[in-house]
Every structure is written in structure tokens, then in C-alpha cells.
PDB file of C-alpha atoms in Angstrom:
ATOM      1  CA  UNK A 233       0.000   0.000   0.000  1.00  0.00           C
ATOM      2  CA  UNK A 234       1.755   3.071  -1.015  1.00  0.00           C
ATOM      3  CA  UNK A 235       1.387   6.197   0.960  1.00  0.00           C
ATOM      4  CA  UNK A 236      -1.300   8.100  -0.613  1.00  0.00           C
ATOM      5  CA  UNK A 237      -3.900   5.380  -0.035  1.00  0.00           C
ATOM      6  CA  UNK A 238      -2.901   4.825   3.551  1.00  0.00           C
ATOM      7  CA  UNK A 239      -3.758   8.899   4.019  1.00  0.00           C
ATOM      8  CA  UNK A 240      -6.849   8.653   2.471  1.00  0.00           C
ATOM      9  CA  UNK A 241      -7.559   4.849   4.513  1.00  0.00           C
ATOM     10  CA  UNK A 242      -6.460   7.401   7.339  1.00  0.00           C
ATOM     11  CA  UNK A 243      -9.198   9.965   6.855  1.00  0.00           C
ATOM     12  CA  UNK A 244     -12.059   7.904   6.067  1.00  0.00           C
ATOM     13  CA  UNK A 245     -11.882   6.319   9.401  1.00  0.00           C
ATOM     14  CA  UNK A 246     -10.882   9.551  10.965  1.00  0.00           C
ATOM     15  CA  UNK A 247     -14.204  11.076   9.838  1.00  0.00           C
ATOM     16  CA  UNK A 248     -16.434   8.032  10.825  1.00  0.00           C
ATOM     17  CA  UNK A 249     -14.889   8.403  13.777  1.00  0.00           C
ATOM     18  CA  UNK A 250     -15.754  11.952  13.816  1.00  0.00           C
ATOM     19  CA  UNK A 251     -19.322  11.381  13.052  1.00  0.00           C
ATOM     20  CA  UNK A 252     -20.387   8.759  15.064  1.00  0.00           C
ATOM     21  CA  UNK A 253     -18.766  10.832  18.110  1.00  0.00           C
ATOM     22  CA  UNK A 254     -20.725  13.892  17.160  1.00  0.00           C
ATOM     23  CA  UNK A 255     -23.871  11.649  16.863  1.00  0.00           C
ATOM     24  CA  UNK A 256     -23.363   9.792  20.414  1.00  0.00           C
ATOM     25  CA  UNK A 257     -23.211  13.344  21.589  1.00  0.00           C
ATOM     26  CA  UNK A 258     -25.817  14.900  20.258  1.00  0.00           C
ATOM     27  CA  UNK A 259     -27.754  11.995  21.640  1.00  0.00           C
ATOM     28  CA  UNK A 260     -26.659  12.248  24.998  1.00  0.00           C
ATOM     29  CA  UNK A 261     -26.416  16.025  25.070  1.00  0.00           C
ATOM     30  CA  UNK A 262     -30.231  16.421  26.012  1.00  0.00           C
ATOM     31  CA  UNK A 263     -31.807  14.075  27.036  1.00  0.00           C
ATOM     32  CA  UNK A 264     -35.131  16.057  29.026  1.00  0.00           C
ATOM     33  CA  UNK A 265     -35.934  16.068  24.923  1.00  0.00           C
ATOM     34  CA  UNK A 266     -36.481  12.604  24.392  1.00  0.00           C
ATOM     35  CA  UNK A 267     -38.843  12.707  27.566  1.00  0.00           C
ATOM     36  CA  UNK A 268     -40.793  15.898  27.587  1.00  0.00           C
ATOM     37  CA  UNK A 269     -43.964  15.168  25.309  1.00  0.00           C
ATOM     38  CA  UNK A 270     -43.921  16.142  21.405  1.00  0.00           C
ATOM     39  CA  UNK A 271     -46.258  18.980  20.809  1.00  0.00           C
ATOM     40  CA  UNK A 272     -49.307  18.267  19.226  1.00  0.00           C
ATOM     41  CA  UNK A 273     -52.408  20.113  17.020  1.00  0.00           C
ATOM     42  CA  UNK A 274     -55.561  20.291  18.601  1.00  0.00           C
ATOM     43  CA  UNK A 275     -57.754  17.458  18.739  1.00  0.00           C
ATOM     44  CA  UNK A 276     -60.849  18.686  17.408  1.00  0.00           C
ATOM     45  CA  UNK A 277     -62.935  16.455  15.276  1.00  0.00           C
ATOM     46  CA  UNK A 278     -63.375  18.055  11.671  1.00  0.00           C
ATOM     47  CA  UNK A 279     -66.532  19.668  10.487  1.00  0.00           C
ATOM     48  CA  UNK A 280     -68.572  17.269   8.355  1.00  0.00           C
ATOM     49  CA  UNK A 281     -67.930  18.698   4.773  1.00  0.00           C
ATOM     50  CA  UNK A 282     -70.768  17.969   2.469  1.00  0.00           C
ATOM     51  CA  UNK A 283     -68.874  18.981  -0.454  1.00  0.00           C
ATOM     52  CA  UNK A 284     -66.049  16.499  -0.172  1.00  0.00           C
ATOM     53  CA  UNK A 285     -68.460  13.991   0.998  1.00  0.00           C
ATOM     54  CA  UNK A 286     -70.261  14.301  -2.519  1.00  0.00           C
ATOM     55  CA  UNK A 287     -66.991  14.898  -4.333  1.00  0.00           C
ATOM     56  CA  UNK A 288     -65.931  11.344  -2.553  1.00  0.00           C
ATOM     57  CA  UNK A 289     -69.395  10.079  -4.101  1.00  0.00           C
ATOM     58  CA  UNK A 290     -69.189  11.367  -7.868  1.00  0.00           C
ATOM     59  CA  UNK A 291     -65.288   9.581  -7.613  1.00  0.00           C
ATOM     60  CA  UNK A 292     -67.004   6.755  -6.568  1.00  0.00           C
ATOM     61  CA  UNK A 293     -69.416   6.359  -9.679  1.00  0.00           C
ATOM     62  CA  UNK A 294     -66.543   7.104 -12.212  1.00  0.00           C
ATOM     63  CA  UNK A 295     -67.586   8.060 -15.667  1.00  0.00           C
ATOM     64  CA  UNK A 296     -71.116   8.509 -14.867  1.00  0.00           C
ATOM     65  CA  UNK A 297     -70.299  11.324 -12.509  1.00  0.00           C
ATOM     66  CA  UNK A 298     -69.897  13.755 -16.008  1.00  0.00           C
ATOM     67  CA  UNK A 299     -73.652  13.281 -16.540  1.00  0.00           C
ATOM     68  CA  UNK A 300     -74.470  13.732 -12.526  1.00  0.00           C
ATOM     69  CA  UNK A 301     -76.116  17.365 -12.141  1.00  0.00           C
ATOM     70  CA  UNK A 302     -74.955  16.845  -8.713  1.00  0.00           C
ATOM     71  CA  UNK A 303     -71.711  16.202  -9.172  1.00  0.00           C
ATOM     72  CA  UNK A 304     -71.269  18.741 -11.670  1.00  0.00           C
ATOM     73  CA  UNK A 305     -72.619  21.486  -9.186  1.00  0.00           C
ATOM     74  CA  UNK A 306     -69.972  19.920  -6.907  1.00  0.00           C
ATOM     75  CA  UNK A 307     -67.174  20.146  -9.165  1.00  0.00           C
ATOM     76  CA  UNK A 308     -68.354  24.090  -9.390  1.00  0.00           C
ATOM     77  CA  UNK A 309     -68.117  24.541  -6.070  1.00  0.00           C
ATOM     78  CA  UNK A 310     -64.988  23.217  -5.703  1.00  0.00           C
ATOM     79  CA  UNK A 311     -63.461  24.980  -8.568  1.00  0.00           C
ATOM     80  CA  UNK A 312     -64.825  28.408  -7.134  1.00  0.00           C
ATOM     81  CA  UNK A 313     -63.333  27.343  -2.807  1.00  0.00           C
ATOM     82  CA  UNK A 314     -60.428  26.792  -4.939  1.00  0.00           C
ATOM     83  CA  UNK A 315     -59.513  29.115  -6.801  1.00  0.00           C
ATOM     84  CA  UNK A 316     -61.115  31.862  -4.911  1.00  0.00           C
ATOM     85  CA  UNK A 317     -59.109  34.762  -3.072  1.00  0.00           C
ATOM     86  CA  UNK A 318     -61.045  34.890   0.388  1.00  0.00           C
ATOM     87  CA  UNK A 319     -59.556  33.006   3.089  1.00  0.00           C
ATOM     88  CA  UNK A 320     -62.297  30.611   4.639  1.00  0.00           C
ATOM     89  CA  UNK A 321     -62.338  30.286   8.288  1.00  0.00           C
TER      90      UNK A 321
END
């Protein structure tokens, strides 16, 4: 093995090395943060949405949904929640 593949050999494991110390402290660094609970969203059960429970319905039927008056309407609505500028609460 000449010499210039022994240096790099050398700092390859040098930087694993390196790594795995930084990791093992990093782990060990904190460790009320692996105990303290993860913040979560509120739990509040969504509002029934009759629009994406008929959307769900004219995906269901499949072709037939183009000739569905309801399911057109739908599609409307959804095109103008979408594309519309107002926020909705």
C-alpha cells in the first residue's frame, strides 16, 4: 500500500470516527428532549364537509359522474373554494 492510499484509509476512518462521536453526543447532550412530550395540534374532530363527501361520491361512480347534475354542481363549487381569493375560516 503506497502512501497516498494509507492517508486517504487514514481519513475515512478519521471522519467516521468523527461522526459517530458527534452523533453519540448529540444523543446524549439532552436528554429532558427525548422525555418531555412532542407537541401536538388540537384534537378537534373536523366539520362534516358535504362537499367532499359528494366529491368522494361522484369519484365513486366514475364516468357517470360527467352526466351527474350533482356532481357537476360539486365540481363548481370546488373549482370556485379553490380558486377563490377569500380566506375561509
Amino acid at each position: 500500500m503506497d502512501g497516498k492510499m494509507f492517508g486517504r484509509l487514514a481519513l475515512v476512518i478519521v471522519l467516521a470516527v468523527a461522526v459517530t462521536a458527534t452523533a453519540v453526543h448529540r444523543a446524549r447532550e439532552n436528554p429532558s428532549d427525548a422525555t418531555r412530550p412532542s407537541p401536538t395540534l388540537r384534537s378537534e374532530t373536523p366539520r362534516a364537509d358535504p362537499l367532499r363527501e359528494t366529491l368522494r361520491r361522484c369519484q365513486q361512480i366514475g364516468e357517470a359522474a360527467t352526466r351527474d347534475a350533482g356532481c357537476l354542481a360539486a365540481w363548481d363549487e370546488n373549482r370556485r373554494r379553490f380558486l377563490s381569493s377569500a380566506r375561509r375560516d
